[in-house]
XYZ file of C-alpha atoms in Angstrom:
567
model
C -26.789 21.373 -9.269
C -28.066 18.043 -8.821
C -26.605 17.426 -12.629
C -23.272 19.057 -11.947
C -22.822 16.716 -8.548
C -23.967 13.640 -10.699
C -21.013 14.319 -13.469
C -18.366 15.077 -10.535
C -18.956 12.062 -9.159
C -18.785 10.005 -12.494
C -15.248 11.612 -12.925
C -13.850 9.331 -10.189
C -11.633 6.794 -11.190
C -13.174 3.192 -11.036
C -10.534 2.124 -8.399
C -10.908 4.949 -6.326
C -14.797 3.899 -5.867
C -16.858 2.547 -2.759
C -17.396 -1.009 -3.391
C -21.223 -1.820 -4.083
C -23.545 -3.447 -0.935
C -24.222 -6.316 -3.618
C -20.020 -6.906 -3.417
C -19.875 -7.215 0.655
C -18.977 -10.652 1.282
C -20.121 -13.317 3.708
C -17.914 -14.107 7.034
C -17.573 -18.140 5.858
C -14.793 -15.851 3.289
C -13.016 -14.307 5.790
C -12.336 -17.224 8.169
C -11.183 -19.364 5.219
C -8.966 -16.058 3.723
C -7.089 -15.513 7.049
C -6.866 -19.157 8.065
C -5.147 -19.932 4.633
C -3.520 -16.772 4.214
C -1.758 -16.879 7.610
C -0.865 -20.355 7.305
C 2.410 -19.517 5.099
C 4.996 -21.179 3.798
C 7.142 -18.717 5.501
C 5.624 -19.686 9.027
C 7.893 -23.073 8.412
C 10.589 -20.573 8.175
C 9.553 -18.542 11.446
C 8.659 -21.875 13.186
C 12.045 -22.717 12.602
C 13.817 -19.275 13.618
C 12.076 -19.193 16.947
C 13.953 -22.683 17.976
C 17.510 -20.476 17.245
C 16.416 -17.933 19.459
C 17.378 -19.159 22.880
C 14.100 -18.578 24.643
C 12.521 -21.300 26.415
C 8.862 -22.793 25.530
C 7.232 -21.253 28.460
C 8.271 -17.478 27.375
C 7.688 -18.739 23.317
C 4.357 -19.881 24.251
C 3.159 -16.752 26.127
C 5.090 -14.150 24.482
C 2.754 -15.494 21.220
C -0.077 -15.635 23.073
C -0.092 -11.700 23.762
C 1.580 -10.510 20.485
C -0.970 -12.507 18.600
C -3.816 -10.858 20.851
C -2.170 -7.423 20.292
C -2.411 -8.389 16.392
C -6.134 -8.882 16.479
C -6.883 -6.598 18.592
C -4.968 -3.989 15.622
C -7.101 -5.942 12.686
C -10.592 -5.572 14.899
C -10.403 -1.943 16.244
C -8.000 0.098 13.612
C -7.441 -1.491 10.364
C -10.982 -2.988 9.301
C -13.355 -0.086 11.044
C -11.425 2.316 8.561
C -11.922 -0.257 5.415
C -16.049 -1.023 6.658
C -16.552 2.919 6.763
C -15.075 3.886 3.713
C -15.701 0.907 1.221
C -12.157 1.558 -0.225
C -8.484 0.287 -0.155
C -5.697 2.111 1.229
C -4.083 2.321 -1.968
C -7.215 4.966 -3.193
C -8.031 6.295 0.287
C -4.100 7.580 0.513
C -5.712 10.002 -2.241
C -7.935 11.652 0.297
C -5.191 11.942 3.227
C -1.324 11.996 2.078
C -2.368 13.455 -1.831
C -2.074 11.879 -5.355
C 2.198 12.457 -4.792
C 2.843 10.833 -1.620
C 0.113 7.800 -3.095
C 1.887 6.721 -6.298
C 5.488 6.771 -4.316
C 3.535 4.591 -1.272
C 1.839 2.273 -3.646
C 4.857 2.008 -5.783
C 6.996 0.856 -2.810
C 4.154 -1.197 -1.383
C 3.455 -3.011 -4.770
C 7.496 -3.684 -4.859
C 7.284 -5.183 -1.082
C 4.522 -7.340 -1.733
C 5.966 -9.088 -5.165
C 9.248 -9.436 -3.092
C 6.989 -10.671 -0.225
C 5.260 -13.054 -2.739
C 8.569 -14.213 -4.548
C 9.998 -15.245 -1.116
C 6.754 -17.420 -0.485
C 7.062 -19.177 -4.246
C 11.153 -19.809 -3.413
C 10.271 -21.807 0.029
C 7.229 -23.576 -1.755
C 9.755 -24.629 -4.756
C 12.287 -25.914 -2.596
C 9.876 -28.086 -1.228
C 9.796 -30.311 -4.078
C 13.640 -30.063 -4.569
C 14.041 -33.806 -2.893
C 11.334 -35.235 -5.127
C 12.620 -33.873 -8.307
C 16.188 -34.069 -7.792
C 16.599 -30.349 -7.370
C 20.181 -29.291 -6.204
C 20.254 -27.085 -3.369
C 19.998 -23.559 -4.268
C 23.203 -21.989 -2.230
C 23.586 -19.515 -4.413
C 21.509 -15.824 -4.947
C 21.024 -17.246 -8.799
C 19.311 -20.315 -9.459
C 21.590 -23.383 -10.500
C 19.438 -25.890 -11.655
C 16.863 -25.313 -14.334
C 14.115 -27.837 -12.890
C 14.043 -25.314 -10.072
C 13.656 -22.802 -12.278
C 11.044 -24.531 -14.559
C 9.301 -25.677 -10.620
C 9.034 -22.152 -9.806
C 7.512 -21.009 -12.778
C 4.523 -23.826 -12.689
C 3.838 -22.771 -9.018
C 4.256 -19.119 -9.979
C 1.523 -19.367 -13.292
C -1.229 -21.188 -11.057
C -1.020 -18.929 -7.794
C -1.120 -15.852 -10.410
C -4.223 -17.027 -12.331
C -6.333 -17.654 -9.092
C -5.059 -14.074 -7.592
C -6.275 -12.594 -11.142
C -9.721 -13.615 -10.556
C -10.325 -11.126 -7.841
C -11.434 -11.199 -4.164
C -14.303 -14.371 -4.537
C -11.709 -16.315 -6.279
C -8.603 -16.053 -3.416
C -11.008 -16.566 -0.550
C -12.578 -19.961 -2.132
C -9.539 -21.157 -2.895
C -8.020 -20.055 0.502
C -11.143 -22.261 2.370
C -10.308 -24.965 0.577
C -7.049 -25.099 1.956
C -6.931 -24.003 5.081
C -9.114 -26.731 7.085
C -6.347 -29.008 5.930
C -3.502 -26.903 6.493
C -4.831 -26.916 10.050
C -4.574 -30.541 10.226
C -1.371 -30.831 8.514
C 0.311 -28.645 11.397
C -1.579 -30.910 14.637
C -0.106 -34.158 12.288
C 3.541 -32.624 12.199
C 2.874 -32.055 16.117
C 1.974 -34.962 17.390
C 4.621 -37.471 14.806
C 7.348 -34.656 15.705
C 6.549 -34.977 19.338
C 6.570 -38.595 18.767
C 9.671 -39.075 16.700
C 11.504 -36.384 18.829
C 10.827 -38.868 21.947
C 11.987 -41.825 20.182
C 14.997 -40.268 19.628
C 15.812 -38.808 23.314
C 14.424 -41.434 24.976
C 11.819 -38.990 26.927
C 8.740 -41.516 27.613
C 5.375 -41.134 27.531
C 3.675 -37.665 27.052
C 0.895 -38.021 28.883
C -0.020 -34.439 30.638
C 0.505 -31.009 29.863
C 3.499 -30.711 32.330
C 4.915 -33.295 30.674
C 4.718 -32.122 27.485
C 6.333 -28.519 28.443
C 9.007 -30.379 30.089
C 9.418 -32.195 26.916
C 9.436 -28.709 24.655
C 12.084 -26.737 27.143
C 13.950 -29.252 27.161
C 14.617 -30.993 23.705
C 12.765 -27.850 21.223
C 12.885 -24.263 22.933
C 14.910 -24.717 25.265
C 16.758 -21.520 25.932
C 20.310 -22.416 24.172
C 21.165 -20.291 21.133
C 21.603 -22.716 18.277
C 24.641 -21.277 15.525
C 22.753 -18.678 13.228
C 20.379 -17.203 15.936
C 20.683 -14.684 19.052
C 19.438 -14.576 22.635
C 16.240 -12.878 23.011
C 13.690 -12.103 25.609
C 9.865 -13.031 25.895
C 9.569 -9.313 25.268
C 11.009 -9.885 21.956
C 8.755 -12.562 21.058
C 5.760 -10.343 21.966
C 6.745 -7.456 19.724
C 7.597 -10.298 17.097
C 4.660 -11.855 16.762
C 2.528 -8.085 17.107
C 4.740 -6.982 14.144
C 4.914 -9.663 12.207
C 1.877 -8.446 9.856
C 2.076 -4.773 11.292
C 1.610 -3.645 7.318
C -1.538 -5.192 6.867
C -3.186 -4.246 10.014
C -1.397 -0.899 11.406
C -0.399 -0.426 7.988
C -3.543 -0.546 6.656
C -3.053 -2.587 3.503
C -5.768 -5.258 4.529
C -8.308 -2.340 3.930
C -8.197 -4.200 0.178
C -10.094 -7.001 2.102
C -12.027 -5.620 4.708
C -13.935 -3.253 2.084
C -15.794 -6.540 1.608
C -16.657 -6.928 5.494
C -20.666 -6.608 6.202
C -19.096 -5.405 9.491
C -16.105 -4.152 11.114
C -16.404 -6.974 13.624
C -15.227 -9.132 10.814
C -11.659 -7.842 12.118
C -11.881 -10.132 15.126
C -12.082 -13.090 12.488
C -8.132 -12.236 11.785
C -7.232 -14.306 15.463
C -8.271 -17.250 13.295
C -4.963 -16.558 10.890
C -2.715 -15.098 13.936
C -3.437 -18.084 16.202
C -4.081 -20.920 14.145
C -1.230 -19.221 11.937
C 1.302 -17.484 14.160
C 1.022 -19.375 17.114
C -0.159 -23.242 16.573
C 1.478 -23.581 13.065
C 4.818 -21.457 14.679
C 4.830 -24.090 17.322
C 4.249 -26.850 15.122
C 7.015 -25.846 13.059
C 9.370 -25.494 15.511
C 8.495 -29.469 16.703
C 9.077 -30.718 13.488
C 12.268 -28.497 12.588
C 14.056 -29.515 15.914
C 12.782 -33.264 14.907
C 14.002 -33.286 11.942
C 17.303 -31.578 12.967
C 17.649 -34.506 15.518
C 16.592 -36.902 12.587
C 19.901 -35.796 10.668
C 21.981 -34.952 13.019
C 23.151 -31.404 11.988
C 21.407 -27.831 12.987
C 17.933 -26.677 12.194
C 19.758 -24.049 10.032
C 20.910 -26.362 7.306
C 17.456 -27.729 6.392
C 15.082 -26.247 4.252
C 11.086 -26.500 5.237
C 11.008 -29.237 2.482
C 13.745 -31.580 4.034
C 12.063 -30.691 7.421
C 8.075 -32.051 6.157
C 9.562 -34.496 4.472
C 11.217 -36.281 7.277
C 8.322 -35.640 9.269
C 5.259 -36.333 7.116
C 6.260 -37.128 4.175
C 4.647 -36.072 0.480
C 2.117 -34.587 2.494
C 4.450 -32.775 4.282
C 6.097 -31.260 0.860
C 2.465 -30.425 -0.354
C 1.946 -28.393 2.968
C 4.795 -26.014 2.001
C 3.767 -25.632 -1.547
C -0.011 -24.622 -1.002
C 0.984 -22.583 2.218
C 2.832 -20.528 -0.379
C 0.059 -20.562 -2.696
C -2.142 -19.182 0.074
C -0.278 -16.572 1.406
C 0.598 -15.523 -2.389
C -2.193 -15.159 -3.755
C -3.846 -12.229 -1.570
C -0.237 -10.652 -2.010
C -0.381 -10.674 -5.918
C -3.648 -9.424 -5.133
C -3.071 -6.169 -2.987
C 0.240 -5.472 -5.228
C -2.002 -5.565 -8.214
C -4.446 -3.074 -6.522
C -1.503 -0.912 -5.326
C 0.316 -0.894 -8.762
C -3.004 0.353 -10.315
C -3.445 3.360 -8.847
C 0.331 4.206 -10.398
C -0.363 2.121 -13.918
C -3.612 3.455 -14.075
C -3.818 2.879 -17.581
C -3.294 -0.480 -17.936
C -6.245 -3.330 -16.809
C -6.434 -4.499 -13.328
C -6.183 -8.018 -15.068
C -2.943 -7.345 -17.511
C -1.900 -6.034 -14.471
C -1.869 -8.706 -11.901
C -0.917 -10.683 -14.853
C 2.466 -8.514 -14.898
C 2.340 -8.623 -11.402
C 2.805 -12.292 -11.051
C 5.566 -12.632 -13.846
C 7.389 -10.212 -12.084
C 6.811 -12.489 -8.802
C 7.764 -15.796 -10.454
C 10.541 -14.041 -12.386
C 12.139 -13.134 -8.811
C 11.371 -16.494 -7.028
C 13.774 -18.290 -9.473
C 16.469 -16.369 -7.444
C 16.855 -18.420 -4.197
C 18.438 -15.163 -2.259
C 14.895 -13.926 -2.063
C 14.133 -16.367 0.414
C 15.713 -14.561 3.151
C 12.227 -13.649 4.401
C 13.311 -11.906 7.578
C 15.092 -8.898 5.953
C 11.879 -8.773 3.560
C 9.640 -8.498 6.340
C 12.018 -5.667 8.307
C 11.832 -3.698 5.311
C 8.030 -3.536 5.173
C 7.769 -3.135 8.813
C 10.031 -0.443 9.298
C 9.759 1.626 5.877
C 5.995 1.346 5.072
C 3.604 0.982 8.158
C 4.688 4.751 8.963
C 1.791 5.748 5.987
C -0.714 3.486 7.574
C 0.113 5.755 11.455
C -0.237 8.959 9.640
C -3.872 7.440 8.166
C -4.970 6.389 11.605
C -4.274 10.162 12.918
C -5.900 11.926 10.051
C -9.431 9.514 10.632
C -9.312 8.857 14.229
C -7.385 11.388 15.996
C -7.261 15.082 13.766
C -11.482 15.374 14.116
C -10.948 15.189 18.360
C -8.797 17.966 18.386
C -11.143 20.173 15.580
C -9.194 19.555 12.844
C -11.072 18.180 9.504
C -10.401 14.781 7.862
C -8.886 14.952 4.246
C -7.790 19.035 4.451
C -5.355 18.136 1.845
C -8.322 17.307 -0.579
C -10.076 20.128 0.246
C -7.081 22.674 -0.145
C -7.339 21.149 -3.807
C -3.405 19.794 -3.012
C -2.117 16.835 -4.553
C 0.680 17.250 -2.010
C 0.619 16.870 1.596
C 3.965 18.507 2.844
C 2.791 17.404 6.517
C 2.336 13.831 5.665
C 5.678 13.776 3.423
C 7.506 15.612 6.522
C 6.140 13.574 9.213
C 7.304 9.984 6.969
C 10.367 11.687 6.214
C 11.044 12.102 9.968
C 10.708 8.295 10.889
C 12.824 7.182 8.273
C 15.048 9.347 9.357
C 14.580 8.359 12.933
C 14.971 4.311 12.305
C 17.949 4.804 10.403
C 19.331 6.500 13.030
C 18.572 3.920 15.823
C 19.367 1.288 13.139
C 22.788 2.675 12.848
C 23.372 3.342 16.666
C 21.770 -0.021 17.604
C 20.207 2.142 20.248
C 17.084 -0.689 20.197
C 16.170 -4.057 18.728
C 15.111 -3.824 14.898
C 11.526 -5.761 16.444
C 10.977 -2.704 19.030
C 11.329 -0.220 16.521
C 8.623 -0.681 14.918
C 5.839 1.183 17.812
C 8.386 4.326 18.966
C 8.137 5.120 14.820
C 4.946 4.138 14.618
C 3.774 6.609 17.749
C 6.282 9.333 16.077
C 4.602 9.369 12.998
C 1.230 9.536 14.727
C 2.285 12.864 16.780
C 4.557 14.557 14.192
C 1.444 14.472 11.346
C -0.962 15.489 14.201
C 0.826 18.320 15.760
C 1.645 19.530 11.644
C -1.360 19.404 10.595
C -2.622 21.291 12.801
C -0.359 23.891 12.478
C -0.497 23.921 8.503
C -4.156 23.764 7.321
C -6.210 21.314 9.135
C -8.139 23.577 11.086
C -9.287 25.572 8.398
C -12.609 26.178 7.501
C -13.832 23.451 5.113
C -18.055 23.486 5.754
C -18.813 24.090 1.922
C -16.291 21.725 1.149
C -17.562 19.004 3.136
C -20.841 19.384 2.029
C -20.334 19.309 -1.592
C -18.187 15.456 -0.759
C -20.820 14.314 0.786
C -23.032 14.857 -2.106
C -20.504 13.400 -4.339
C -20.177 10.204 -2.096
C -24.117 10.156 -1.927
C -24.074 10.345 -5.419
C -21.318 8.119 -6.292
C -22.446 5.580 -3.461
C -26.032 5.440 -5.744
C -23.753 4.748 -8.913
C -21.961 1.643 -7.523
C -25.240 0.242 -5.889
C -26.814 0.360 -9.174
C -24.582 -1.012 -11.077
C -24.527 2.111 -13.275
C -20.913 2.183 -12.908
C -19.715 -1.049 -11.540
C -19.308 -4.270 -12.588
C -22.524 -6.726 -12.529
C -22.606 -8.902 -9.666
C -24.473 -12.390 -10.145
C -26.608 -13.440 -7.865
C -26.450 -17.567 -7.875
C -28.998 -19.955 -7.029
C -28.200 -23.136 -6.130
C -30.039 -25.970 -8.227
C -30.939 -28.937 -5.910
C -28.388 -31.519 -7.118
C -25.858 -28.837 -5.996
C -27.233 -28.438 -2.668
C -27.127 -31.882 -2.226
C -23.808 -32.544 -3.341
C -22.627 -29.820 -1.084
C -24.172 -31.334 1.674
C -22.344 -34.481 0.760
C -18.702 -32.712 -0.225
C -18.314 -31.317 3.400
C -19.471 -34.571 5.771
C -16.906 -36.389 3.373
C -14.175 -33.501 3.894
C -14.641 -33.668 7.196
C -14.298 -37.388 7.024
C -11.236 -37.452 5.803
C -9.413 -34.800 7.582
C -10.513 -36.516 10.721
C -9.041 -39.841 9.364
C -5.640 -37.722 8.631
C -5.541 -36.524 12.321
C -6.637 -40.500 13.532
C -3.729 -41.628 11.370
C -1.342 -39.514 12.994
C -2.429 -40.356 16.749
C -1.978 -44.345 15.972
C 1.405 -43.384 15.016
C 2.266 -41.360 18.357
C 0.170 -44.416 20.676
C 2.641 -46.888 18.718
C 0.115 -48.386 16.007
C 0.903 -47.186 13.085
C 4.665 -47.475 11.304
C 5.946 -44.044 10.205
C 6.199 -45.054 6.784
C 2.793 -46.984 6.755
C 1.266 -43.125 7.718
C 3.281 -41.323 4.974
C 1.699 -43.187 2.461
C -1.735 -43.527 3.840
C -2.003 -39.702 4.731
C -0.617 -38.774 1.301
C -3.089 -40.623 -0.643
C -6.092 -39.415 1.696
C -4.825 -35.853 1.266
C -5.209 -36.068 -2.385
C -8.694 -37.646 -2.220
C -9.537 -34.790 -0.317
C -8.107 -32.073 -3.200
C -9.899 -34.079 -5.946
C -13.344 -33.565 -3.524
C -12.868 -29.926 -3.128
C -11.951 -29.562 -6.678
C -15.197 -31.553 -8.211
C -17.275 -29.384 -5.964
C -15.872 -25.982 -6.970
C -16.546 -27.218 -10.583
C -20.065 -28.485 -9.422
C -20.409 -25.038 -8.132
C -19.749 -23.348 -11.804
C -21.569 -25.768 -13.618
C -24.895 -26.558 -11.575
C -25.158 -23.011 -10.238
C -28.090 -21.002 -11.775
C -26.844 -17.418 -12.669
C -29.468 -14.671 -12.459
């Protein structure tokens, strides 16, 4: 028997495999994976979109505050408890719950999202550089100027090679960046703030108070600008909660949690939404209505490049184009992992590899910029998977019903999953059409509809069958199988490094001198606001630091290949 369980288990598909304890990954990954990730080109786009909405500071400030707390809260208790507990991604866990069917057509749609997601991240970073290169402005949905093209395909080739090179490889690269992208948003504060006062003749910000007068008056403050609408703090709330709905109600970010020693890692995701979708949204806003003020037209008529630019400079420019890296590379990396379980002949690495043409190939097309009807798609059409997930593992075992029934029945079908999407397509079509609510309330009434309509089916149409023998011979499988992966029998090998004492040393050295110099960038920007320090004098000075502190990181990640001691 023992024999028989051993060769069941060796049948499963690599992908579809708990990842090995030796895999899990430290929390130093995590905090520089969702600092870097959620640090996006596209928040210079939302930063900017928020200004056009005709809500004041005080509401912008507060609404983001509780959406982004909502967010984490969604990462922390839902999303990464599933991932810790079942050492999978949702793209092989739909398997167990919807059925081999309803997975290809989810992961198929998902992959799509995400390389349309990615390809609108690559399109804002390339634009950045249009100014320096002489790029025209793309008006058009086609590209009409080959250095843009020839841009985005550079950009495109390096965010695809680091996403190839797995989990490890995104997170370093996302730690590298994301201390600086920090600083980069509190230096487009402060000049914006500073520039912004010039300008309106405001004085001195001295206080808090003054600085809120200063923000609902001249930035947010409550006038729609040409291009936007009039919204509500409530709006801003559901906004920001929604914003990444797929990856934490969803469920995609199950592809990174996997890795979590804990599900408390979850909590680490306020680092992303805060730092992310609150100080960089603000920060962008400053600098967009700066900039705006700078060239006298409407924030709508400047790209995020033109908007850095005037603010910070080259630095500025290099902000957008390794926020899009950031955010692009986990992307590639989920599609990839979604795609697979489809293409599940071809390698993981060919692959991503395809994956990221694809990307690039779309992100020479400037009409997939328009992020905001990317991001309604994914909220509205895909999250409704992730709801009927959370029932089947949280909610279907309270009320006696057993977790994966559909496996057990030996169906690669679940009608009640396929009914209960069905049904909240159907439904925000319908409110869509009748504009019965705001596209950014929609997203929990369909979310909470999917939950009840799979819950109240399944119960009905198998779930509380009798499934003991069943569940007895899984767990002997995933005993089995769980012994496989920890071995190494049938994983890959996992090096354990050792750092040689030159490389400990170094490292010691690397990070005082980061710090260093990301402290000098934020002293830089301070003389310029306390009237010490010309504009232009801090463009250059700040670009040439932020470089020194690239060429730093970079030495030390090679110092970290070369002078590490593989076992």
């Amino acid at each position: 028997m023992k024999e028989k369980i051993i060769k069941m288990a060796e049948t499963i598909p690599f992908e579809d495999r708990p990842i090995s304890k030796k895999r899990l990954s430290g929390i130093a990954n995590f905090f520089g994976l969702y600092g870097g990730e959620h640090i996006a080109a596209t928040e210079f786009v939302i930063g900017a979109l928020l200004v056009m909405w005709g809500v004041k500071a005080t509401d912008i400030f507060l609404g983001l505050i509780i959406g982004n707390i909502l967010a984490t809260l969604t990462y922390a208790l839902i999303c990464a408890p599933i991932a810790v507990d079942t050492r999978l991604t949702l793209y092989s866990y739909l398997k167990k719950v919807v059925g081999e069917k309803i997975q290809k057509i989810y992961n198929f749609v998902w992959g799509i999202a995400s390389i349309a997601m990615t390809a609108s991240m690559m399109t804002v970073s390339a634009s950045a550089v249009r100014e320096v290169f002489g790029i025209l402005p793309q008006t058009k949905w086609y590209p009409t100027d080959i250095k843009f093209i020839l841009v985005t395909i550079v950009l495109g080739a390096i965010v695809t090679i680091v996403a190839v090179n797995g989990f490890q490889a995104v997170a370093k690269f996302s730690s590298v960046c994301a201390p600086w992208m920090v600083v980069i948003f509190f230096m487009g504060t402060v000049i914006g703030l500073h520039e912004l006062g010039k300008i309106t003749s405001f004085g001195e910000i001295k206080s808090l108070s003054d600085f809120m007068n200063f923000v609902n008056t001249y930035v947010w403050n409550g006038e729609v600008i040409e291009g936007g609408e009039k919204l509500s703090i409530y709006h801003v709330i559901v906004f920001a909660w929604m914003c990444n709905l797929a990856y934490h109600g969803g469920l995609n970010d199950m592809s990174l949690f996997r890795f979590a020693k804990s599900y408390k890692y979850g909590y680490i995701s306020a680092i992303g939404m805060f730092i992310g979708h609150f100080f960089a949204w603000g920060s962008a806003g400053i600098m967009g209505a700066t900039a705006a003020t700078i060239a006298k037209t409407t924030i709508l008529k400047m790209d995020s490049g033109s908007v850095t630019n005037s603010v910070l400079g080259y630095s500025g420019l290099l902000a957008v184009i390794i926020a899009g890296w950031t955010t692009a590379n986990p992307s590639i990396y989920r599609a990839a992992l979604a795609l697979k379980t489809v293409f599940v002949n071809i390698d993981i690495k060919k692959l991503s590899y395809i994956v990221g043409g694809v990307m690039t190939l779309m992100a020479c097309f400037p009409a997939v910029s328009n992020i905001m009807v990317v991001v309604n798609i994914i909220v509205l059409v895909v999250p409704a998977i992730g709801a009927i997930c959370i029932a089947e593992h949280y909610l279907l075992p309270k009320f006696n019903g057993t977790r994966y029934w559909t496996m057990y029945k030996k169906s690669n079908l679940n009608k009640t999953a396929l009914i209960a999407w069905g049904i909240t397509l159907l439904f925000v079509v319908l409110v869509l059409h009748f504009k019965i609510l705001h596209s950014y309330f929609l997203f929990l009434p369909t979310y909470l509809l999917a939950i009840v309509v799979y819950l109240i089916l399944a119960l009905k149409m198998g779930a509380k069958e009798d499934y003991s023998e069943e569940i007895e011979l899984e767990e002997k499988i995933q005993e089995a199988l769980l012994d496989m992966v920890d071995n190494d029998t049938f994983n890959e090998k996992v090096k354990k490094v050792e750092s040689s004492l030159f490389l400990k040393r170094w490292l010691t050295i690397s990070n005082i001198l980061s710090l260093i110099l990301l402290l000098l960038l934020m002293y830089f920007s301070v003389m310029v606001f306390n009237e010490r320090l010309e504009l232009s004098r801090f463009k250059e000075i700040s670009f040439k630091v932020t470089i020194i502190y690239f060429i730093l990181n970079i030495v030390t990640m090679y110092c970290k290949n070369r002078y590490g001691n593989s076992k």
